[in-house]
Amino acid sequence: RRAAEAATAARDTVLATVSHDLRNPLNTILMSAGMLLEFGKDRLDEMGRERVAVIRRLAHEMNRLIQDLLDVATADAGHLVMDAQTHDAGDICRDGLEMLEPIAAENGLRIVTRLPDDLPAIDVDRSRVLQVISNLVGNAIKFTPAGGTITIEAWVESAEIVYRVSDTGPGIPEEHLPRIFDRFWKNGSREMRGAGLGLAIAREI
């Protein structure tokens, strides 16, 4: 048992160190790409803008992968902390969409929202709920063919808020359903981007 605990502690230390050292240059890449798209777009031709957009998207994916690995380690240690505060249920969805709509547009997809105006305030960890929404919408973006639609809804049910993400993609084959929350499982495809941790982390949250 002591050996296992020591190995886990060593793994967590390596993850924390590597993630810190990787995030510094990644944040610089993201900031530089964002500035190029915002302030230098008039000096870039269409191909240049597309290339910068690809750099920004891939940097976001790398950043998300780092966070996923850290969250898995934190969940294993039983330290996945929730900081619940009062937030508007609809605003949480709208804030998440501001980050996701550009990515969906780059993939030729449209995002539709169905959020009632009378959604109540809820006590949640806003960043964690946004993380779940981002993981679900991210999967929808990966699996929905260009020209499709992703729909995000929210409603009150039995004194709780229900969020739902649906899409016009092919859906999940029935035989794969028992494994969709398994870590590192990617729908049987080695070509699929990501580490296969998104849904596992969403369930932990």
mmCIF file of C-alpha atoms in Angstrom:
data_model
loop_
_atom_site.group_PDB
_atom_site.id
_atom_site.type_symbol
_atom_site.label_atom_id
_atom_site.label_comp_id
_atom_site.label_asym_id
_atom_site.label_seq_id
_atom_site.Cartn_x
_atom_site.Cartn_y
_atom_site.Cartn_z
ATOM 1 C CA ARG A 1 0.000 0.000 0.000
ATOM 2 C CA ARG A 2 2.813 2.426 0.852
ATOM 3 C CA ALA A 3 4.437 1.727 -2.505
ATOM 4 C CA ALA A 4 1.173 2.456 -4.313
ATOM 5 C CA GLU A 5 0.677 5.684 -2.373
ATOM 6 C CA ALA A 6 4.256 6.745 -3.131
ATOM 7 C CA ALA A 7 3.784 5.990 -6.814
ATOM 8 C CA THR A 8 0.542 8.004 -6.890
ATOM 9 C CA ALA A 9 2.211 10.932 -5.125
ATOM 10 C CA ALA A 10 5.118 10.813 -7.583
ATOM 11 C CA ARG A 11 2.710 10.753 -10.518
ATOM 12 C CA ASP A 12 0.804 13.749 -9.165
ATOM 13 C CA THR A 13 4.035 15.688 -8.654
ATOM 14 C CA VAL A 14 5.157 14.973 -12.217
ATOM 15 C CA LEU A 15 1.749 15.959 -13.596
ATOM 16 C CA ALA A 16 1.706 19.205 -11.652
ATOM 17 C CA THR A 17 5.232 20.120 -12.738
ATOM 18 C CA VAL A 18 4.773 19.199 -16.388
ATOM 19 C CA SER A 19 1.399 20.910 -16.625
ATOM 20 C CA HIS A 20 2.820 24.100 -15.147
ATOM 21 C CA ASP A 21 5.801 24.087 -17.506
ATOM 22 C CA LEU A 22 3.603 23.364 -20.527
ATOM 23 C CA ARG A 23 0.926 25.906 -19.726
ATOM 24 C CA ASN A 24 3.275 28.883 -19.717
ATOM 25 C CA PRO A 25 4.254 28.533 -23.407
ATOM 26 C CA LEU A 26 0.724 27.420 -24.296
ATOM 27 C CA ASN A 27 -0.767 30.558 -22.799
ATOM 28 C CA THR A 28 1.736 32.630 -24.778
ATOM 29 C CA ILE A 29 0.702 30.825 -27.976
ATOM 30 C CA LEU A 30 -2.990 31.392 -27.227
ATOM 31 C CA MET A 31 -2.465 35.066 -26.433
ATOM 32 C CA SER A 32 -0.335 35.630 -29.537
ATOM 33 C CA ALA A 33 -2.817 33.824 -31.810
ATOM 34 C CA GLY A 34 -5.693 35.819 -30.345
ATOM 35 C CA MET A 35 -3.861 39.110 -30.888
ATOM 36 C CA LEU A 36 -3.041 38.157 -34.476
ATOM 37 C CA LEU A 37 -6.676 37.369 -35.211
ATOM 38 C CA GLU A 38 -7.942 40.514 -33.521
ATOM 39 C CA PHE A 39 -5.368 43.154 -34.415
ATOM 40 C CA GLY A 40 -3.486 41.676 -37.356
ATOM 41 C CA LYS A 41 -6.330 40.214 -39.384
ATOM 42 C CA ASP A 42 -6.122 43.011 -41.963
ATOM 43 C CA ARG A 43 -2.506 42.059 -42.675
ATOM 44 C CA LEU A 44 -3.286 38.356 -43.080
ATOM 45 C CA ASP A 45 -4.787 36.762 -46.152
ATOM 46 C CA GLU A 46 -7.527 34.149 -45.817
ATOM 47 C CA MET A 47 -5.061 31.274 -45.598
ATOM 48 C CA GLY A 48 -3.074 33.107 -42.926
ATOM 49 C CA ARG A 49 -6.180 33.673 -40.814
ATOM 50 C CA GLU A 50 -7.146 30.020 -41.180
ATOM 51 C CA ARG A 51 -3.670 28.906 -40.078
ATOM 52 C CA VAL A 52 -3.733 31.145 -37.001
ATOM 53 C CA ALA A 53 -7.210 29.873 -36.138
ATOM 54 C CA VAL A 54 -5.901 26.289 -36.338
ATOM 55 C CA ILE A 55 -2.986 27.161 -34.032
ATOM 56 C CA ARG A 56 -5.380 28.666 -31.498
ATOM 57 C CA ARG A 57 -7.761 25.705 -31.651
ATOM 58 C CA LEU A 58 -4.986 23.137 -31.176
ATOM 59 C CA ALA A 59 -3.507 25.131 -28.292
ATOM 60 C CA HIS A 60 -6.934 25.119 -26.637
ATOM 61 C CA GLU A 61 -7.127 21.346 -27.101
ATOM 62 C CA MET A 62 -3.680 20.877 -25.540
ATOM 63 C CA ASN A 63 -4.648 23.081 -22.607
ATOM 64 C CA ARG A 64 -7.805 21.066 -22.123
ATOM 65 C CA LEU A 65 -5.871 17.794 -22.225
ATOM 66 C CA ILE A 66 -3.543 19.047 -19.482
ATOM 67 C CA GLN A 67 -6.531 20.021 -17.342
ATOM 68 C CA ASP A 68 -8.183 16.635 -17.965
ATOM 69 C CA LEU A 69 -5.080 14.776 -16.771
ATOM 70 C CA LEU A 70 -4.880 16.943 -13.662
ATOM 71 C CA ASP A 71 -8.575 16.445 -12.921
ATOM 72 C CA VAL A 72 -8.248 12.663 -13.182
ATOM 73 C CA ALA A 73 -5.370 12.681 -10.718
ATOM 74 C CA THR A 74 -7.308 14.985 -8.389
ATOM 75 C CA ALA A 75 -10.432 12.803 -8.554
ATOM 76 C CA ASP A 76 -8.379 9.676 -7.819
ATOM 77 C CA ALA A 77 -7.020 11.369 -4.726
ATOM 78 C CA GLY A 78 -10.527 12.351 -3.631
ATOM 79 C CA HIS A 79 -9.657 16.047 -3.805
ATOM 80 C CA LEU A 80 -11.955 17.234 -6.596
ATOM 81 C CA VAL A 81 -13.116 20.398 -4.842
ATOM 82 C CA MET A 82 -16.438 22.094 -5.576
ATOM 83 C CA ASP A 83 -16.784 25.793 -4.788
ATOM 84 C CA ALA A 84 -20.554 26.298 -4.860
ATOM 85 C CA GLN A 85 -21.875 29.832 -5.204
ATOM 86 C CA THR A 86 -25.128 31.328 -6.477
ATOM 87 C CA HIS A 87 -25.317 31.812 -10.252
ATOM 88 C CA ASP A 88 -28.000 32.326 -12.865
ATOM 89 C CA ALA A 89 -28.589 28.968 -14.584
ATOM 90 C CA GLY A 90 -29.095 30.533 -18.006
ATOM 91 C CA ASP A 91 -26.058 32.802 -17.771
ATOM 92 C CA ILE A 92 -23.814 29.792 -17.155
ATOM 93 C CA CYS A 93 -24.923 28.306 -20.489
ATOM 94 C CA ARG A 94 -24.568 31.586 -22.339
ATOM 95 C CA ASP A 95 -21.062 32.148 -20.935
ATOM 96 C CA GLY A 96 -20.029 28.684 -22.086
ATOM 97 C CA LEU A 97 -21.362 29.290 -25.577
ATOM 98 C CA GLU A 98 -19.243 32.404 -26.019
ATOM 99 C CA MET A 99 -16.194 30.130 -25.909
ATOM 100 C CA LEU A 100 -17.688 27.290 -27.954
ATOM 101 C CA GLU A 101 -19.525 29.028 -30.795
ATOM 102 C CA PRO A 102 -16.345 30.080 -32.664
ATOM 103 C CA ILE A 103 -15.077 26.485 -32.555
ATOM 104 C CA ALA A 104 -18.418 25.172 -33.809
ATOM 105 C CA ALA A 105 -18.439 27.754 -36.605
ATOM 106 C CA GLU A 106 -14.948 26.692 -37.699
ATOM 107 C CA ASN A 107 -16.351 23.170 -38.110
ATOM 108 C CA GLY A 108 -19.372 24.353 -40.109
ATOM 109 C CA LEU A 109 -21.821 23.760 -37.243
ATOM 110 C CA ARG A 110 -24.598 25.870 -35.767
ATOM 111 C CA ILE A 111 -25.394 26.067 -32.043
ATOM 112 C CA VAL A 112 -29.017 26.592 -31.004
ATOM 113 C CA THR A 113 -30.065 27.434 -27.436
ATOM 114 C CA ARG A 114 -33.385 26.852 -25.718
ATOM 115 C CA LEU A 115 -33.123 28.641 -22.399
ATOM 116 C CA PRO A 116 -36.313 29.881 -20.702
ATOM 117 C CA ASP A 117 -36.155 33.433 -19.389
ATOM 118 C CA ASP A 118 -37.371 32.347 -15.945
ATOM 119 C CA LEU A 119 -34.587 29.907 -15.091
ATOM 120 C CA PRO A 120 -33.788 30.366 -11.387
ATOM 121 C CA ALA A 121 -30.484 30.992 -9.660
ATOM 122 C CA ILE A 122 -28.670 27.840 -8.543
ATOM 123 C CA ASP A 123 -25.877 27.031 -6.081
ATOM 124 C CA VAL A 124 -23.134 25.380 -8.123
ATOM 125 C CA ASP A 125 -19.449 25.513 -8.931
ATOM 126 C CA ARG A 126 -19.732 27.615 -12.089
ATOM 127 C CA SER A 127 -16.355 26.614 -13.535
ATOM 128 C CA ARG A 128 -17.123 22.904 -13.090
ATOM 129 C CA VAL A 129 -20.553 23.178 -14.725
ATOM 130 C CA LEU A 130 -18.924 25.057 -17.608
ATOM 131 C CA GLN A 131 -16.369 22.258 -17.826
ATOM 132 C CA VAL A 132 -19.124 19.645 -18.177
ATOM 133 C CA ILE A 133 -20.952 21.697 -20.809
ATOM 134 C CA SER A 134 -17.676 22.238 -22.670
ATOM 135 C CA ASN A 135 -16.932 18.501 -22.667
ATOM 136 C CA LEU A 136 -20.411 17.618 -23.944
ATOM 137 C CA VAL A 137 -20.450 20.288 -26.637
ATOM 138 C CA GLY A 138 -16.852 19.418 -27.554
ATOM 139 C CA ASN A 139 -17.915 15.829 -28.191
ATOM 140 C CA ALA A 140 -20.879 17.028 -30.248
ATOM 141 C CA ILE A 141 -18.520 19.131 -32.366
ATOM 142 C CA LYS A 142 -16.224 16.148 -32.957
ATOM 143 C CA PHE A 143 -18.976 13.773 -34.050
ATOM 144 C CA THR A 144 -21.401 16.048 -35.923
ATOM 145 C CA PRO A 145 -20.802 16.425 -39.686
ATOM 146 C CA ALA A 146 -20.461 19.926 -41.132
ATOM 147 C CA GLY A 147 -23.816 21.595 -41.707
ATOM 148 C CA GLY A 148 -25.271 20.048 -38.561
ATOM 149 C CA THR A 149 -26.777 21.596 -35.465
ATOM 150 C CA ILE A 150 -25.945 21.345 -31.769
ATOM 151 C CA THR A 151 -28.762 22.188 -29.368
ATOM 152 C CA ILE A 152 -28.288 23.232 -25.754
ATOM 153 C CA GLU A 153 -31.317 23.297 -23.491
ATOM 154 C CA ALA A 154 -32.084 23.863 -19.822
ATOM 155 C CA TRP A 155 -35.250 23.492 -17.785
ATOM 156 C CA VAL A 156 -36.499 23.020 -14.228
ATOM 157 C CA GLU A 157 -37.435 19.496 -13.175
ATOM 158 C CA SER A 158 -38.236 18.397 -9.608
ATOM 159 C CA ALA A 159 -36.584 21.468 -8.080
ATOM 160 C CA GLU A 160 -33.403 20.842 -10.098
ATOM 161 C CA ILE A 161 -31.936 22.296 -13.271
ATOM 162 C CA VAL A 162 -31.488 19.894 -16.175
ATOM 163 C CA TYR A 163 -29.010 20.769 -18.929
ATOM 164 C CA ARG A 164 -29.114 18.823 -22.174
ATOM 165 C CA VAL A 165 -26.776 18.821 -25.164
ATOM 166 C CA SER A 166 -27.982 17.123 -28.333
ATOM 167 C CA ASP A 167 -26.790 17.105 -31.932
ATOM 168 C CA THR A 168 -27.665 15.960 -35.426
ATOM 169 C CA GLY A 169 -24.703 13.597 -35.628
ATOM 170 C CA PRO A 170 -24.916 9.811 -36.035
ATOM 171 C CA GLY A 171 -25.416 9.114 -32.321
ATOM 172 C CA ILE A 172 -23.675 6.522 -30.171
ATOM 173 C CA PRO A 173 -23.991 2.868 -31.250
ATOM 174 C CA GLU A 174 -25.861 0.867 -28.618
ATOM 175 C CA GLU A 175 -22.972 -1.544 -28.131
ATOM 176 C CA HIS A 176 -20.713 1.362 -27.113
ATOM 177 C CA LEU A 177 -23.032 2.815 -24.470
ATOM 178 C CA PRO A 178 -21.659 0.731 -21.554
ATOM 179 C CA ARG A 179 -18.172 2.163 -22.161
ATOM 180 C CA ILE A 180 -18.778 5.860 -22.826
ATOM 181 C CA PHE A 181 -17.679 6.864 -19.301
ATOM 182 C CA ASP A 182 -14.541 4.688 -19.325
ATOM 183 C CA ARG A 183 -11.275 6.567 -19.130
ATOM 184 C CA PHE A 184 -9.167 6.727 -22.282
ATOM 185 C CA TRP A 185 -11.899 5.078 -24.365
ATOM 186 C CA LYS A 186 -12.445 6.858 -27.675
ATOM 187 C CA ASN A 187 -15.340 5.162 -29.415
ATOM 188 C CA GLY A 188 -13.004 2.480 -30.718
ATOM 189 C CA SER A 189 -11.164 4.975 -32.936
ATOM 190 C CA ARG A 190 -7.471 5.747 -32.547
ATOM 191 C CA GLU A 191 -7.842 8.684 -34.918
ATOM 192 C CA MET A 192 -10.237 10.606 -32.654
ATOM 193 C CA ARG A 193 -8.672 13.692 -31.077
ATOM 194 C CA GLY A 194 -8.330 13.908 -27.308
ATOM 195 C CA ALA A 195 -7.404 11.419 -24.622
ATOM 196 C CA GLY A 196 -10.880 10.004 -24.015
ATOM 197 C CA LEU A 197 -11.204 11.579 -20.563
ATOM 198 C CA GLY A 198 -13.935 14.189 -21.073
ATOM 199 C CA LEU A 199 -16.992 12.128 -20.168
ATOM 200 C CA ALA A 200 -15.221 10.350 -17.315
ATOM 201 C CA ILE A 201 -14.370 13.728 -15.772
ATOM 202 C CA ALA A 202 -17.897 15.030 -16.414
ATOM 203 C CA ARG A 203 -19.284 12.088 -14.438
ATOM 204 C CA GLU A 204 -16.831 12.741 -11.586
ATOM 205 C CA ILE A 205 -17.976 16.376 -11.428
#
